[in-house]
Tab-separated table of N, CA and C in Angstrom:
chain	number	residue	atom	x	y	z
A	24	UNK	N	-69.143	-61.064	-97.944
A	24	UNK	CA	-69.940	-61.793	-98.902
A	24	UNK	C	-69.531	-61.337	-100.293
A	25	UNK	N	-69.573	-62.213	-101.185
A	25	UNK	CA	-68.766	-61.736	-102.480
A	25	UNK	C	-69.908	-61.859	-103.546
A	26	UNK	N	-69.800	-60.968	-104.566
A	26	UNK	CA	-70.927	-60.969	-105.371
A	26	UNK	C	-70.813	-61.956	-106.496
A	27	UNK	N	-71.774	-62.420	-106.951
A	27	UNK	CA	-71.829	-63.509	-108.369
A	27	UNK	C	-71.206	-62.627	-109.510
A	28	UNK	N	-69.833	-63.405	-109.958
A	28	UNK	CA	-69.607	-63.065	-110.958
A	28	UNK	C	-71.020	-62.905	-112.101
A	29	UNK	N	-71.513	-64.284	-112.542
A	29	UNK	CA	-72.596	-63.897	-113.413
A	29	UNK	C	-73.829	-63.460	-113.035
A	30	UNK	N	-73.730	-62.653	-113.994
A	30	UNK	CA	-74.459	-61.369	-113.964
A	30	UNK	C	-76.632	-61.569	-113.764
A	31	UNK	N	-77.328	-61.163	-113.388
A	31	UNK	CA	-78.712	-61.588	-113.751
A	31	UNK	C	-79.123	-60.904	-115.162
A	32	UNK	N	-79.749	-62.168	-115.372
A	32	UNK	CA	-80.120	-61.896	-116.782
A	32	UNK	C	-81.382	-60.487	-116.513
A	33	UNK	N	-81.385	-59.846	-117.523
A	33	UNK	CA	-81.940	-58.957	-117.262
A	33	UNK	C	-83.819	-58.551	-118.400
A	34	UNK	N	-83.615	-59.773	-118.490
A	34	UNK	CA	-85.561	-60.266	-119.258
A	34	UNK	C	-86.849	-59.709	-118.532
A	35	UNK	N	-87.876	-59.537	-119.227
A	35	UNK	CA	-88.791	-59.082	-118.439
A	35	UNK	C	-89.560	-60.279	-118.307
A	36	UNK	N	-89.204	-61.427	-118.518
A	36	UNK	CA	-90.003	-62.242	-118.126
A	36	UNK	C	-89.988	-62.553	-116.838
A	37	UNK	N	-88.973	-61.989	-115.775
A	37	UNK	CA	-88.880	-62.366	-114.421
A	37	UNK	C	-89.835	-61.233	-113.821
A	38	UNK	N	-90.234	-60.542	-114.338
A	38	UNK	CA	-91.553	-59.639	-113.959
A	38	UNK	C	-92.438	-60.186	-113.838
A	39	UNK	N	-93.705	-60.355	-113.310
A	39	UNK	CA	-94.776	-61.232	-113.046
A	39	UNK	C	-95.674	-60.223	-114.095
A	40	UNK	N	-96.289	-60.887	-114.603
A	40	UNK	CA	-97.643	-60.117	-115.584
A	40	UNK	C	-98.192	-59.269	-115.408
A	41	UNK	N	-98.689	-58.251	-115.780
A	41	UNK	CA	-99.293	-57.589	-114.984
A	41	UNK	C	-100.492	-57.039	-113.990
A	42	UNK	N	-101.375	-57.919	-114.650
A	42	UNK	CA	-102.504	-58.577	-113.821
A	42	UNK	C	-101.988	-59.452	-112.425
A	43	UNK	N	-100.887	-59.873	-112.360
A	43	UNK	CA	-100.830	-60.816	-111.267
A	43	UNK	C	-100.362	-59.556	-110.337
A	44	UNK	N	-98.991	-58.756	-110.657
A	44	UNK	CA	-98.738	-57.960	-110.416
A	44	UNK	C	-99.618	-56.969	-109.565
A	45	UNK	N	-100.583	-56.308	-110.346
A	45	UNK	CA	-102.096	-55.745	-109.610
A	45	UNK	C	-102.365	-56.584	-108.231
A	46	UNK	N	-102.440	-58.062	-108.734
A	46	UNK	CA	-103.333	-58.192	-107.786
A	46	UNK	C	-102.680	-58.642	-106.439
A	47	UNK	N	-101.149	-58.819	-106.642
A	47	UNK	CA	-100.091	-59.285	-105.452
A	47	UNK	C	-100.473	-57.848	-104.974
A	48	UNK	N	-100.355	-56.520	-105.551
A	48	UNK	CA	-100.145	-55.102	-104.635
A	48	UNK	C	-101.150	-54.723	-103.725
A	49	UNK	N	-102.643	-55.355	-104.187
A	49	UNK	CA	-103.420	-55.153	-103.927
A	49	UNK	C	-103.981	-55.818	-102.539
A	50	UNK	N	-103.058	-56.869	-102.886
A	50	UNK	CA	-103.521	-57.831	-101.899
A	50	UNK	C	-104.771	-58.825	-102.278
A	51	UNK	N	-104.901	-58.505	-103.153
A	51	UNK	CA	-106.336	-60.041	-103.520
A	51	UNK	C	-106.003	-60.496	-104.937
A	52	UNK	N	-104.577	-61.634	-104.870
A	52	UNK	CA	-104.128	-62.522	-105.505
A	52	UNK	C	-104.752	-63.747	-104.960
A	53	UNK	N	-104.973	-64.922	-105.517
A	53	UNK	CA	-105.834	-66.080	-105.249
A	53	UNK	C	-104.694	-67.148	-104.720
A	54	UNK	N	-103.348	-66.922	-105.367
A	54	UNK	CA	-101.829	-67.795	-105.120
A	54	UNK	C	-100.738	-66.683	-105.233
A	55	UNK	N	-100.529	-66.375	-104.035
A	55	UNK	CA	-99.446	-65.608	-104.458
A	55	UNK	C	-98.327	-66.154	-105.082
A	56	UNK	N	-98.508	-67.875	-104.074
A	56	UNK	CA	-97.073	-68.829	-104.329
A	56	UNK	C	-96.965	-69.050	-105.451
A	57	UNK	N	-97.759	-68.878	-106.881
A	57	UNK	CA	-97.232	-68.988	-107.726
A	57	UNK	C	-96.606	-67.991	-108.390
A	58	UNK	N	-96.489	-66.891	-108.021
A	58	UNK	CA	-95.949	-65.695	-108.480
A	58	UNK	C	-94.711	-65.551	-107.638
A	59	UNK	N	-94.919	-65.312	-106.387
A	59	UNK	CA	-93.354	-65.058	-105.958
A	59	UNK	C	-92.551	-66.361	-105.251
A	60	UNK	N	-91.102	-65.920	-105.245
A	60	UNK	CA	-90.407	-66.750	-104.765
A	60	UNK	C	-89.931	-67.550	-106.187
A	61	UNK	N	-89.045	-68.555	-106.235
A	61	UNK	CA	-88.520	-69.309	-107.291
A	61	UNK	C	-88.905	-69.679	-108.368
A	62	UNK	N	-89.513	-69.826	-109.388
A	62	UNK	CA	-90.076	-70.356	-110.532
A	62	UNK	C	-89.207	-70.595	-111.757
A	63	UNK	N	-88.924	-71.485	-112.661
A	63	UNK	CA	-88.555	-71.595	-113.963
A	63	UNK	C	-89.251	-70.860	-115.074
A	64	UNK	N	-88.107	-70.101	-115.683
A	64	UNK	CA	-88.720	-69.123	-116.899
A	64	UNK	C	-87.785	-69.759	-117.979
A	65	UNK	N	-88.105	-70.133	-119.063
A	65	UNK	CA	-87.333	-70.517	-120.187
A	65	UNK	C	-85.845	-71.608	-119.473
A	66	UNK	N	-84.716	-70.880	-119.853
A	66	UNK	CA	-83.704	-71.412	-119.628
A	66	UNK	C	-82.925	-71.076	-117.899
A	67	UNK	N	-83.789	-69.893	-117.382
A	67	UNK	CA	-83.400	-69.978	-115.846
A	67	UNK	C	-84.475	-69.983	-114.755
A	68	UNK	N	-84.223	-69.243	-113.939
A	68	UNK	CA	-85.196	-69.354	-113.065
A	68	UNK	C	-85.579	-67.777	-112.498
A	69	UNK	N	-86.355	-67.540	-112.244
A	69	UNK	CA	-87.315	-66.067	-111.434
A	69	UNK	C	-86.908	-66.232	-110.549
A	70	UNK	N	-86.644	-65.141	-109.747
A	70	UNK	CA	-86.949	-65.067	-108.198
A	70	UNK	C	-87.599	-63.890	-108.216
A	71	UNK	N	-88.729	-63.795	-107.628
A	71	UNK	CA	-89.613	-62.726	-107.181
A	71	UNK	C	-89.736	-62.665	-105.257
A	72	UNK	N	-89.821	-61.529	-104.788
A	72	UNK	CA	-90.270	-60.626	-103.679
A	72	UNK	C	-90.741	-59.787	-103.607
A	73	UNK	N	-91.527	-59.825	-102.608
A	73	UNK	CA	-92.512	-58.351	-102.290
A	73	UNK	C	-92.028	-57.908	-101.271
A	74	UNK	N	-91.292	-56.811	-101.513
A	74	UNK	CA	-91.124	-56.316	-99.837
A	74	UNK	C	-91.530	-55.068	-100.128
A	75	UNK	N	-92.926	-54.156	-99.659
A	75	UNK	CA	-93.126	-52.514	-99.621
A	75	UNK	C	-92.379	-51.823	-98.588
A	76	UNK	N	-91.860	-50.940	-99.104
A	76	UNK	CA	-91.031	-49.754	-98.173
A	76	UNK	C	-89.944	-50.387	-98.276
A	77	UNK	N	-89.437	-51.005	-99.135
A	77	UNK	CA	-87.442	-51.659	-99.407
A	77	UNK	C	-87.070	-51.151	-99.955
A	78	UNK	N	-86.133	-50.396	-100.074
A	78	UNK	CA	-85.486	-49.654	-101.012
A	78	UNK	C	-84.040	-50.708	-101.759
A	79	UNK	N	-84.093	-51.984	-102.026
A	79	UNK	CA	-83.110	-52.539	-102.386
A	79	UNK	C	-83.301	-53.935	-101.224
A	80	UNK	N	-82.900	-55.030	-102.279
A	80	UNK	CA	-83.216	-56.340	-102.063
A	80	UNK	C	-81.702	-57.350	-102.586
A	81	UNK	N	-81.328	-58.001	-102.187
A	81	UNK	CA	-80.142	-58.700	-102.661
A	81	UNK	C	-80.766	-60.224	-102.520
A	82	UNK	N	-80.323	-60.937	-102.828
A	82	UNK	CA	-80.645	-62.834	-103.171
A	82	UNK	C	-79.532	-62.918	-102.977
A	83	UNK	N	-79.344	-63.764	-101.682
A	83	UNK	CA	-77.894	-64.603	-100.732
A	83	UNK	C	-78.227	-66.190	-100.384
A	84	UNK	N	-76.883	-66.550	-101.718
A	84	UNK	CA	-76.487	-67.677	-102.227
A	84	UNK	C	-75.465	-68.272	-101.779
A	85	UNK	N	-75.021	-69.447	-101.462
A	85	UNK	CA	-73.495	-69.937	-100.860
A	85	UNK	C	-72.574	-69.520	-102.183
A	86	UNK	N	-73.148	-68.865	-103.183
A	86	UNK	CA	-72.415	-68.534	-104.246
A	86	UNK	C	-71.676	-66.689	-104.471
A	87	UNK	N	-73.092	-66.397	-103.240
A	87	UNK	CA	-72.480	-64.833	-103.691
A	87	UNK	C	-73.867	-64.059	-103.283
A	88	UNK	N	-73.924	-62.783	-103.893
A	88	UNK	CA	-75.252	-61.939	-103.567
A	88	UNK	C	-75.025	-61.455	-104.923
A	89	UNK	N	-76.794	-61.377	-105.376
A	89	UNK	CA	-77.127	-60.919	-106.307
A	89	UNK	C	-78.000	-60.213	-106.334
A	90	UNK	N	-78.331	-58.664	-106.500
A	90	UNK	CA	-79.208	-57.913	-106.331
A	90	UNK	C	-80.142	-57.765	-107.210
A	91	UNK	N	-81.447	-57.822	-106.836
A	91	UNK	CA	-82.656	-57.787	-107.496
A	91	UNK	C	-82.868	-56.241	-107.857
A	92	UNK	N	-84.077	-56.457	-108.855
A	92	UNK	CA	-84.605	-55.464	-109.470
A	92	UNK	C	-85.620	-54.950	-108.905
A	93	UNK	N	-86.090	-53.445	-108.829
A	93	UNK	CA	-87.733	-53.334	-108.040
A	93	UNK	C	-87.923	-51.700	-108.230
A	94	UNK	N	-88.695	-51.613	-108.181
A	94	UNK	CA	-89.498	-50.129	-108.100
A	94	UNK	C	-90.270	-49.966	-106.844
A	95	UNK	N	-90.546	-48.904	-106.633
A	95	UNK	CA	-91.203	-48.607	-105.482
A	95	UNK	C	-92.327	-49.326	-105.737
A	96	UNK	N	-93.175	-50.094	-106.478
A	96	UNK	CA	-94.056	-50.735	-105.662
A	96	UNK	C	-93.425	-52.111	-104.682
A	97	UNK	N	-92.470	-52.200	-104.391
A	97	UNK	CA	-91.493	-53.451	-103.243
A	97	UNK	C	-91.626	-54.696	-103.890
A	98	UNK	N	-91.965	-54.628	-104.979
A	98	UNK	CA	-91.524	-56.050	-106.232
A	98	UNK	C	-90.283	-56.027	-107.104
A	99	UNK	N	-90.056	-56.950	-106.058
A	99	UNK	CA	-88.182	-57.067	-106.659
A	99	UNK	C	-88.038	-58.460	-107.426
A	100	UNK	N	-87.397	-58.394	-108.372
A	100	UNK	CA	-87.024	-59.701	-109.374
A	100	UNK	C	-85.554	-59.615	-109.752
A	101	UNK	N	-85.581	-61.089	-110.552
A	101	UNK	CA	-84.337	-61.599	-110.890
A	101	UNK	C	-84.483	-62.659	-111.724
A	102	UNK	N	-83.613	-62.669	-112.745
A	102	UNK	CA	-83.723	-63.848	-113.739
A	102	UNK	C	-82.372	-64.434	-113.822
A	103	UNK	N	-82.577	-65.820	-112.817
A	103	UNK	CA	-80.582	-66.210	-112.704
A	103	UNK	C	-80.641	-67.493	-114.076
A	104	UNK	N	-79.373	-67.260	-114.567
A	104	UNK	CA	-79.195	-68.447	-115.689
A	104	UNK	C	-79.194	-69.795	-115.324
A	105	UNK	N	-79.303	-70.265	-114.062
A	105	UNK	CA	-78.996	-71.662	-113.764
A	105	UNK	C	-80.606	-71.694	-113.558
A	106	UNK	N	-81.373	-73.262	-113.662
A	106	UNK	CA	-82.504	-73.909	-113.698
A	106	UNK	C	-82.618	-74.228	-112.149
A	107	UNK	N	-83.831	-73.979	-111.528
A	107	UNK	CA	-83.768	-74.869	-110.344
A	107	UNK	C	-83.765	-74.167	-109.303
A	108	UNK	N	-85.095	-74.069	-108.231
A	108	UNK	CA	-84.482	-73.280	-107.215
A	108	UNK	C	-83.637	-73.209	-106.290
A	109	UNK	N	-82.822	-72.165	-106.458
A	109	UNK	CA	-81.921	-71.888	-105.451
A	109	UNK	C	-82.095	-71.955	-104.276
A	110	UNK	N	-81.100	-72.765	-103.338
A	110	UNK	CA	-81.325	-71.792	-101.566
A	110	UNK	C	-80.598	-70.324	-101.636
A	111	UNK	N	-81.722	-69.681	-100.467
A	111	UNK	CA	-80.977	-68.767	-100.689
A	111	UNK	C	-81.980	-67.737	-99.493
A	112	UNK	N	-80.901	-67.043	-98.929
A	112	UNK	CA	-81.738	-65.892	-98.314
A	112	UNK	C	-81.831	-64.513	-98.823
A	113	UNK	N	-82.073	-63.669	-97.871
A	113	UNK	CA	-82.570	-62.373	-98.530
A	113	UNK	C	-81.927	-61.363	-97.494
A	114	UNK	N	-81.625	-60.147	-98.298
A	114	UNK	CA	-80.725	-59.070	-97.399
A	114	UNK	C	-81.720	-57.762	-98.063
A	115	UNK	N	-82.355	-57.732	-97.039
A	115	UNK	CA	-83.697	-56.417	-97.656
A	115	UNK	C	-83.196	-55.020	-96.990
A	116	UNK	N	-83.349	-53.751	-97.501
A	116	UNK	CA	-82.323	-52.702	-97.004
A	116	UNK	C	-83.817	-51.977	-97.368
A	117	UNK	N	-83.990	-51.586	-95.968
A	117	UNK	CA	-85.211	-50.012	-95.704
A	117	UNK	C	-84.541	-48.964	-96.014
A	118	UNK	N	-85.052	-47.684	-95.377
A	118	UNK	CA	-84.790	-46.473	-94.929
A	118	UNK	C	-83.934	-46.266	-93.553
A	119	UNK	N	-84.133	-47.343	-92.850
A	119	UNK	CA	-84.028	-47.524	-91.596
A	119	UNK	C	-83.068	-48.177	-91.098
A	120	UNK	N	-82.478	-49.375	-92.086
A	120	UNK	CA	-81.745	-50.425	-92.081
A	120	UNK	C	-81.309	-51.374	-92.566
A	121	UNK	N	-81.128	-52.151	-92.287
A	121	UNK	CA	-81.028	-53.788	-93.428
A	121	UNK	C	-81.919	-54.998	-92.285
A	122	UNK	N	-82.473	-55.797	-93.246
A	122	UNK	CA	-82.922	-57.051	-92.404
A	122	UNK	C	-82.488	-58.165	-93.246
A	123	UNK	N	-81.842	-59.140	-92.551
A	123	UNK	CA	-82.132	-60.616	-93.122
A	123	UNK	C	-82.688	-61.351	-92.977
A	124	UNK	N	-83.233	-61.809	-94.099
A	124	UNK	CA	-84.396	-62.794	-93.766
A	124	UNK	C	-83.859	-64.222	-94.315
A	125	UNK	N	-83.905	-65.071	-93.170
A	125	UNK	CA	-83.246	-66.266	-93.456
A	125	UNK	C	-84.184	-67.235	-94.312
A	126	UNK	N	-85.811	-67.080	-94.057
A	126	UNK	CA	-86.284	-67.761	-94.632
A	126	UNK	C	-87.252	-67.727	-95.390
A	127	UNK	N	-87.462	-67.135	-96.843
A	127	UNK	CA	-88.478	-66.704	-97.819
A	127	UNK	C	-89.683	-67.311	-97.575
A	128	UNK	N	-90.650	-67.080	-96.809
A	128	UNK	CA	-91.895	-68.283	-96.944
A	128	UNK	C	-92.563	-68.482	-98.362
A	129	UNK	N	-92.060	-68.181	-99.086
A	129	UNK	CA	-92.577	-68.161	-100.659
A	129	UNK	C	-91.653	-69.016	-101.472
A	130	UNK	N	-90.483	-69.397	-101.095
A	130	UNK	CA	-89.181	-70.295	-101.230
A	130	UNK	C	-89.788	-71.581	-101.722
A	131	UNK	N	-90.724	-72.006	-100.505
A	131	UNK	CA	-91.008	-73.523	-100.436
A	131	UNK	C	-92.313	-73.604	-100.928
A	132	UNK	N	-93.139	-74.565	-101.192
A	132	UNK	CA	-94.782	-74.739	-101.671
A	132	UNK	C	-95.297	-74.951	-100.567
A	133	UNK	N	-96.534	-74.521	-100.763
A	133	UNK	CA	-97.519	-73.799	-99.716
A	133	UNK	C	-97.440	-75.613	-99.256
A	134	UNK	N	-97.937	-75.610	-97.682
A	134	UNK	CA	-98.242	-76.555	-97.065
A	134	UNK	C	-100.195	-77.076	-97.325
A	135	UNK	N	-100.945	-76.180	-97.804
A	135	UNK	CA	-102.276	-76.548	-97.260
A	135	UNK	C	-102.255	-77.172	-99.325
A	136	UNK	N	-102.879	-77.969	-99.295
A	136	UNK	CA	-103.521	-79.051	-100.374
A	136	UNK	C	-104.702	-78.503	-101.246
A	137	UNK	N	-104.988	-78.783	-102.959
A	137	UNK	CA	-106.387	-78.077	-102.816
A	137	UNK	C	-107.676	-78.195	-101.898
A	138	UNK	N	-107.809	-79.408	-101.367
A	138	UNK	CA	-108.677	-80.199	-101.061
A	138	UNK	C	-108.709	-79.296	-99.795
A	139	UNK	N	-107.643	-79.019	-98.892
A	139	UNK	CA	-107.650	-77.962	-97.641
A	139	UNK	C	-108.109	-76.664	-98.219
A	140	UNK	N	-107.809	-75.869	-99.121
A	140	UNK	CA	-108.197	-74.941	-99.307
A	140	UNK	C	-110.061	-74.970	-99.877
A	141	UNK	N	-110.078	-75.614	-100.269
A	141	UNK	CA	-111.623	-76.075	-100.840
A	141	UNK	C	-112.348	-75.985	-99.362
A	142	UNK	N	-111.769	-76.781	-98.264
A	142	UNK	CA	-112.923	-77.065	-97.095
A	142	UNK	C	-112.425	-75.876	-96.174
């Protein structure tokens, strides 16, 4: 697998706020889906993940791998220059190992409607 020549932008706007932040760790965020996974920031796009206990996260593109940013709380980001979410999987590296995860459930928009979540 070959890495993206261009580079991730390196903004803190691909950080989630820090209130949202809190409350993804915490576990009592109201949408996570709007915080992680793909979003448009200015001129590119976020990718956010939560993985706790990862020590290193990569974003796998038919273009390349690009490694995210994260601290031990397992919130990893990325700010890529192109608009638009990417496909793309994930190459998450424990203590223990590596896993791929073929399919971000945070990638796509939630399936349930407000109107489902209301009833």
């Amino acid at each position: 697998m070959t890495v993206l020549q261009t580079a991730p932008i390196p903004l803190p706007e691909a950080r989630p706020a820090p209130d949202d932040t809190a409350r993804l760790l915490s576990g009592r965020h109201h949408d996570p889906h709007a915080v992680l996974g793909a979003h448009p920031v200015g001129d590119g796009t976020a990718v956010r993940v939560l993985r706790p206990g990862a020590v290193g996260v990569d974003l796998l593109t038919a273009g390349g791998a690009v490694p995210l940013t994260g601290g031990p709380d397992g919130l990893f980001t990325v700010l890529l220059p192109a608009v638009g979410p990417p496909g793309y999987r994930l190459r998450v590296r424990y203590p223990g190992g590596v896993e791929t995860v073929q399919e971000d459930g945070y990638r796509v928009a939630p399936t349930l409607g407000e109107l489902d979540l209301h009833l």
